[in-house]
Amino acid sequence: MSELDLKKYLVRENDNINLKNIDANEYNTFNGTKEKAIKKLNDINIKLEKLHQIYYSGKKHKILIIFQGMDASGKDGAIRNIFQSVNPTGVYVAHFGSPSKLELSHDFLWRVHNKVPADGELVIFNRSHYEDILIVRVQNLKPQSVWQKRFKHIIDFERLLYDEGTHIFKFFLHISKDEQRQRLQNRIDNPDKHWKIEANDFKDRELWDEYIEAYNDVLNKTSFDWAPWYIIPSNKKWYRDLIISNILVDEFTKLKMEYPKPINSYLGKVIV
Ligand code: ADP
């Protein structure tokens, strides 16, 4: 088990959190320097790789990990850093951008259900069905009478996945508005990062407070012990990665996974 205070970041059902009161710059639970944290992250990634190997060999569980956060909150970077040691076989990242015409002509969960993990698969969602009660709400893409009902649909959908054997972990990468300003500016100033900029990023930034309100609602209404949200202080990328990796290692360890039983007729066999 990790010595970090990981429970601190878990959203419990009646917490009534408000992101405005949560420090995105915090790194208190780690007692050491950034260099020490990066070394620790390498060690913990190797543990994650071992656990994943056992998980993949057993094909008994399904794992879904969801990443949400404001623009430039570091979803791509976190996924890259945390899973860098894991065998890519059996791991799949699904990114949910603006829906296509075909996707929009279906119900909002159609494109999502198609990507959830099968036995032995670990699927990472970079954005998710939560966009359908975030951007859709904040940018008024559908009336409230439509998006409001989606809370229940999402809870029922995740419960269905859970009841059918999926372990779900959800991470909200929390950055401050000023940190976002610096990261977006850095993308503008660095031509190699222009590909990351979307015109919508600037529009979304103007709606920061509305997004915070929508996220508060999501985090307060859709965190359960069977599909918990964690709010990860993410101004410091190394801290973000360290905390998430540790949470995943702790949670995967709790699954008490084992390699499949050896086949008796192979034991002691000598290959000639
Ligand atoms: P990212 O910002 O994730 O790196 P993009 O620059 O392609 O990737 O942005 C994806 C955009 O798609 C985001 O603005 C996001 O809010 C939007 N999006 C995702 N899902 C939906 C949805 N269901 N409806 C409308 N917009 C969505």
Coordinates of C-alpha atoms and ligand atoms in Angstrom, one line a residue:
M1 CA 0.0 0.0 0.0
S2 CA 1.1 3.5 -0.7
E3 CA 2.2 5.9 2.1
L4 CA 0.4 8.8 0.3
D5 CA -2.9 10.0 1.6
L6 CA -5.0 8.9 -1.4
K7 CA -8.4 8.7 0.2
K8 CA -8.3 12.5 0.4
Y9 CA -9.0 12.8 -3.3
L10 CA -11.9 10.4 -3.4
V11 CA -15.4 12.0 -3.8
R12 CA -17.9 10.4 -1.4
E13 CA -21.6 10.4 -2.1
N14 CA -22.6 13.2 0.3
D15 CA -19.4 15.3 0.2
N16 CA -21.0 18.2 -1.6
I17 CA -17.7 19.3 -3.0
N18 CA -17.1 22.7 -4.6
L19 CA -14.1 22.8 -6.9
K20 CA -13.7 26.5 -6.1
N21 CA -12.6 25.5 -2.7
I22 CA -10.2 22.8 -3.8
D23 CA -6.5 23.7 -4.4
A24 CA -5.3 22.6 -7.8
N25 CA -1.7 23.4 -6.8
E26 CA -1.6 21.1 -3.8
Y27 CA 1.1 18.5 -3.4
N28 CA 1.0 18.0 0.4
T29 CA 0.8 14.3 0.6
F30 CA 4.2 13.7 -1.0
N31 CA 7.1 14.4 1.2
G32 CA 10.0 15.0 -1.2
T33 CA 11.2 16.8 -4.3
K34 CA 9.9 16.6 -7.9
E35 CA 13.0 14.5 -8.8
K36 CA 12.2 12.0 -6.0
A37 CA 8.6 11.9 -7.2
I38 CA 9.6 11.1 -10.8
K39 CA 11.8 8.2 -9.5
K40 CA 8.9 6.9 -7.4
L41 CA 6.6 7.2 -10.4
N42 CA 9.0 4.9 -12.4
D43 CA 8.9 2.4 -9.6
I44 CA 5.1 2.5 -9.3
N45 CA 4.7 2.2 -13.0
I46 CA 6.6 -1.1 -12.9
K47 CA 4.2 -2.3 -10.3
L48 CA 1.3 -1.3 -12.5
E49 CA 2.8 -3.2 -15.4
K50 CA 3.1 -6.4 -13.3
L51 CA -0.5 -6.1 -12.1
H52 CA -1.6 -5.5 -15.6
Q53 CA 0.2 -8.6 -16.8
I54 CA -1.6 -10.7 -14.2
Y55 CA -4.9 -9.0 -15.1
Y56 CA -4.4 -9.7 -18.8
S57 CA -3.5 -13.3 -18.3
G58 CA -6.6 -14.0 -16.2
K59 CA -9.2 -12.4 -18.5
K60 CA -11.6 -12.4 -15.5
H61 CA -12.1 -8.7 -15.0
K62 CA -12.8 -5.6 -17.1
I63 CA -11.3 -2.2 -16.2
L64 CA -12.5 1.2 -17.4
I65 CA -10.6 4.3 -16.4
I66 CA -12.1 7.7 -17.3
F67 CA -10.2 11.0 -17.6
Q68 CA -12.0 14.3 -17.6
G69 CA -10.8 17.8 -17.1
M70 CA -10.8 21.3 -18.6
D71 CA -8.9 22.0 -21.8
A72 CA -5.1 21.7 -21.2
S73 CA -5.7 19.9 -17.9
G74 CA -3.2 17.2 -19.0
K75 CA -5.4 14.2 -19.9
D76 CA -3.1 13.1 -22.7
G77 CA 0.1 13.6 -20.7
A78 CA -1.3 11.8 -17.7
I79 CA -2.3 8.8 -19.8
R80 CA 1.1 8.7 -21.5
N81 CA 3.1 8.9 -18.3
I82 CA 1.0 6.6 -16.1
F83 CA 0.7 3.8 -18.6
Q84 CA 4.2 4.1 -20.1
S85 CA 5.4 0.7 -18.8
V86 CA 2.2 -1.3 -19.4
N87 CA 2.1 -3.8 -22.2
P88 CA 0.1 -2.1 -25.0
T89 CA -1.6 -5.4 -25.8
G90 CA -4.9 -5.4 -24.1
V91 CA -4.9 -1.7 -23.5
Y92 CA -7.0 0.7 -25.5
V93 CA -7.4 4.4 -25.3
A94 CA -10.7 5.9 -26.6
H95 CA -10.8 9.6 -27.2
F96 CA -14.2 11.3 -27.4
G97 CA -14.2 14.5 -29.4
S98 CA -17.1 16.3 -31.1
P99 CA -19.6 13.7 -32.2
S100 CA -19.9 12.9 -35.9
K101 CA -23.2 13.3 -37.7
L102 CA -23.8 9.5 -37.4
E103 CA -23.0 9.6 -33.7
L104 CA -25.4 12.5 -33.2
S105 CA -28.2 10.6 -34.9
H106 CA -28.0 8.0 -32.2
D107 CA -28.6 8.2 -28.4
F108 CA -25.5 9.7 -26.6
L109 CA -24.3 6.4 -25.2
W110 CA -24.2 4.6 -28.5
R111 CA -20.7 5.6 -29.4
V112 CA -19.5 5.0 -25.8
H113 CA -21.0 1.6 -25.2
N114 CA -19.2 0.3 -28.2
K115 CA -15.8 1.1 -26.7
V116 CA -16.2 -0.3 -23.1
P117 CA -13.8 -3.2 -22.1
A118 CA -14.3 -6.9 -22.6
D119 CA -12.8 -9.4 -20.1
G120 CA -9.1 -8.9 -19.7
E121 CA -9.1 -5.5 -21.5
L122 CA -8.1 -2.2 -19.9
V123 CA -9.8 0.7 -21.6
I124 CA -9.0 4.3 -20.9
F125 CA -11.4 7.0 -21.9
N126 CA -9.9 10.4 -22.7
R127 CA -13.1 12.4 -22.3
S128 CA -16.3 10.4 -22.2
H129 CA -20.0 10.3 -21.9
Y130 CA -19.7 13.0 -19.2
E131 CA -19.2 15.5 -22.1
D132 CA -22.8 15.0 -22.8
I133 CA -23.7 16.7 -19.5
L134 CA -20.7 19.1 -19.6
I135 CA -20.1 20.8 -22.9
V136 CA -23.6 20.0 -24.0
R137 CA -25.0 21.8 -20.9
V138 CA -22.5 24.7 -20.9
Q139 CA -22.6 25.5 -24.6
N140 CA -26.4 24.9 -24.7
L141 CA -26.1 22.2 -27.4
K142 CA -29.3 20.5 -26.1
P143 CA -32.1 21.9 -23.8
Q144 CA -32.0 21.2 -20.1
S145 CA -34.9 18.9 -20.4
V146 CA -32.6 16.6 -22.4
W147 CA -29.2 16.9 -20.6
Q148 CA -30.7 16.8 -17.1
K149 CA -32.1 13.3 -17.7
R150 CA -28.7 12.1 -18.8
F151 CA -27.4 12.0 -15.1
K152 CA -29.7 9.1 -14.5
H153 CA -28.9 7.4 -17.8
I154 CA -25.2 7.7 -17.0
I155 CA -25.6 6.3 -13.5
D156 CA -27.7 3.4 -14.9
F157 CA -25.2 2.8 -17.7
E158 CA -22.2 2.6 -15.4
R159 CA -24.2 0.4 -13.0
L160 CA -24.9 -1.9 -15.8
L161 CA -21.2 -2.1 -16.7
Y162 CA -20.3 -2.7 -13.0
D163 CA -23.0 -5.4 -12.5
E164 CA -21.5 -7.2 -15.6
G165 CA -18.0 -7.2 -14.1
T166 CA -16.4 -3.8 -15.0
H167 CA -14.3 -2.0 -12.4
I168 CA -14.7 1.8 -13.1
F169 CA -12.3 4.5 -11.9
K170 CA -12.9 8.2 -12.8
F171 CA -10.3 10.9 -12.5
F172 CA -11.0 14.6 -12.7
L173 CA -7.8 16.5 -13.4
H174 CA -8.2 19.8 -11.5
I175 CA -6.1 22.8 -12.8
S176 CA -6.5 26.4 -11.8
K177 CA -7.7 29.0 -14.4
D178 CA -4.2 30.7 -14.3
E179 CA -2.5 27.3 -14.9
Q180 CA -4.8 26.9 -18.0
R181 CA -3.8 30.4 -19.2
Q182 CA -0.1 29.5 -19.0
R183 CA -0.6 26.2 -20.8
L184 CA -2.7 27.6 -23.6
Q185 CA -0.2 30.5 -24.0
N186 CA 2.6 28.0 -24.2
R187 CA 0.7 26.2 -27.0
I188 CA 0.4 29.5 -28.9
D189 CA 4.0 30.4 -28.4
N190 CA 5.3 27.0 -29.4
P191 CA 4.5 26.2 -33.1
D192 CA 5.0 22.5 -32.4
K193 CA 2.1 22.6 -30.1
H194 CA -0.3 24.4 -32.4
W195 CA -1.9 21.1 -33.4
K196 CA -3.3 20.9 -29.8
I197 CA -5.2 24.2 -30.1
E198 CA -8.9 24.2 -31.0
A199 CA -10.9 27.4 -31.6
N200 CA -13.3 26.1 -29.0
D201 CA -10.6 26.1 -26.3
F202 CA -10.8 30.0 -26.1
K203 CA -14.6 29.9 -26.1
D204 CA -14.6 27.3 -23.4
R205 CA -12.2 29.3 -21.3
E206 CA -14.6 32.2 -21.3
L207 CA -17.1 29.8 -19.8
W208 CA -14.8 28.7 -17.1
D209 CA -17.2 29.4 -14.2
E210 CA -20.1 27.6 -16.0
Y211 CA -17.8 24.6 -16.5
I212 CA -16.9 24.6 -12.8
E213 CA -20.6 24.6 -11.9
A214 CA -21.3 21.7 -14.4
Y215 CA -18.3 19.7 -13.0
N216 CA -19.4 20.3 -9.4
D217 CA -22.8 18.7 -10.4
V218 CA -21.1 15.8 -12.1
L219 CA -18.8 15.1 -9.3
N220 CA -21.5 15.4 -6.6
K221 CA -24.1 13.3 -8.4
T222 CA -22.2 10.5 -10.1
S223 CA -19.5 9.3 -7.6
F224 CA -20.3 6.0 -5.9
D225 CA -18.1 3.4 -4.3
W226 CA -18.7 1.2 -7.3
A227 CA -17.7 3.9 -9.8
P228 CA -15.8 6.6 -7.8
W229 CA -14.6 10.0 -8.9
Y230 CA -11.2 11.2 -7.7
I231 CA -10.3 14.9 -7.9
I232 CA -6.6 15.1 -8.6
P233 CA -4.7 18.4 -8.0
S234 CA -3.1 18.7 -11.5
N235 CA -1.2 22.0 -11.6
K236 CA 1.9 19.9 -10.9
K237 CA 2.1 17.2 -13.5
W238 CA 4.4 15.0 -11.6
Y239 CA 2.1 15.1 -8.5
R240 CA -0.9 14.3 -10.7
D241 CA 0.8 11.3 -12.2
L242 CA 2.1 10.0 -8.9
I243 CA -1.3 10.2 -7.2
I244 CA -3.2 8.5 -10.0
S245 CA -0.6 5.7 -10.4
N246 CA -0.7 5.0 -6.7
I247 CA -4.5 4.9 -6.7
L248 CA -4.6 2.5 -9.6
V249 CA -1.9 0.2 -8.0
D250 CA -3.9 0.1 -4.7
E251 CA -7.1 -0.6 -6.4
F252 CA -5.7 -3.3 -8.7
T253 CA -4.1 -4.9 -5.7
K254 CA -7.5 -5.1 -4.0
L255 CA -8.8 -7.2 -6.9
K256 CA -6.5 -10.0 -5.6
M257 CA -5.7 -11.1 -9.1
E258 CA -3.6 -14.2 -9.8
Y259 CA -2.1 -15.9 -12.8
P260 CA -4.4 -18.7 -14.1
K261 CA -3.6 -22.1 -12.4
P262 CA -0.7 -23.9 -14.0
I263 CA -1.7 -26.9 -16.2
N264 CA -0.7 -30.1 -14.4
S265 CA 0.3 -32.0 -17.5
Y266 CA 2.9 -29.3 -18.3
L267 CA 4.6 -29.4 -14.8
G268 CA 8.0 -31.1 -14.9
K269 CA 7.8 -31.6 -18.7
V270 CA 11.2 -31.4 -20.3
I271 CA 11.4 -30.0 -23.9
V272 CA 13.8 -32.0 -26.1
Ligands
ADP1 P1 -8.9 17.3 -26.5 O1 -9.2 18.7 -26.1 O2 -9.6 16.2 -25.8 O3 -7.4 17.0 -26.6 P2 -10.0 18.0 -29.1 O4 -9.2 19.2 -29.2 O5 -10.3 17.2 -30.3 O6 -9.4 17.0 -28.0 O7 -11.4 18.4 -28.4 C1 -12.4 17.6 -28.3 C2 -13.6 18.5 -28.1 O8 -14.8 17.7 -28.3 C3 -13.8 19.1 -26.8 O9 -14.0 20.5 -26.9 C4 -15.0 18.4 -26.2 O10 -15.7 19.2 -25.3 C5 -15.7 18.1 -27.4 N1 -16.7 17.0 -27.2 C6 -16.5 15.8 -26.7 N2 -17.6 15.1 -26.5 C7 -18.6 15.9 -27.0 C8 -20.0 15.7 -27.1 N3 -20.6 14.6 -26.7 N4 -20.7 16.8 -27.6 C9 -20.1 17.9 -28.0 N5 -18.8 18.1 -27.9 C10 -18.0 17.1 -27.4

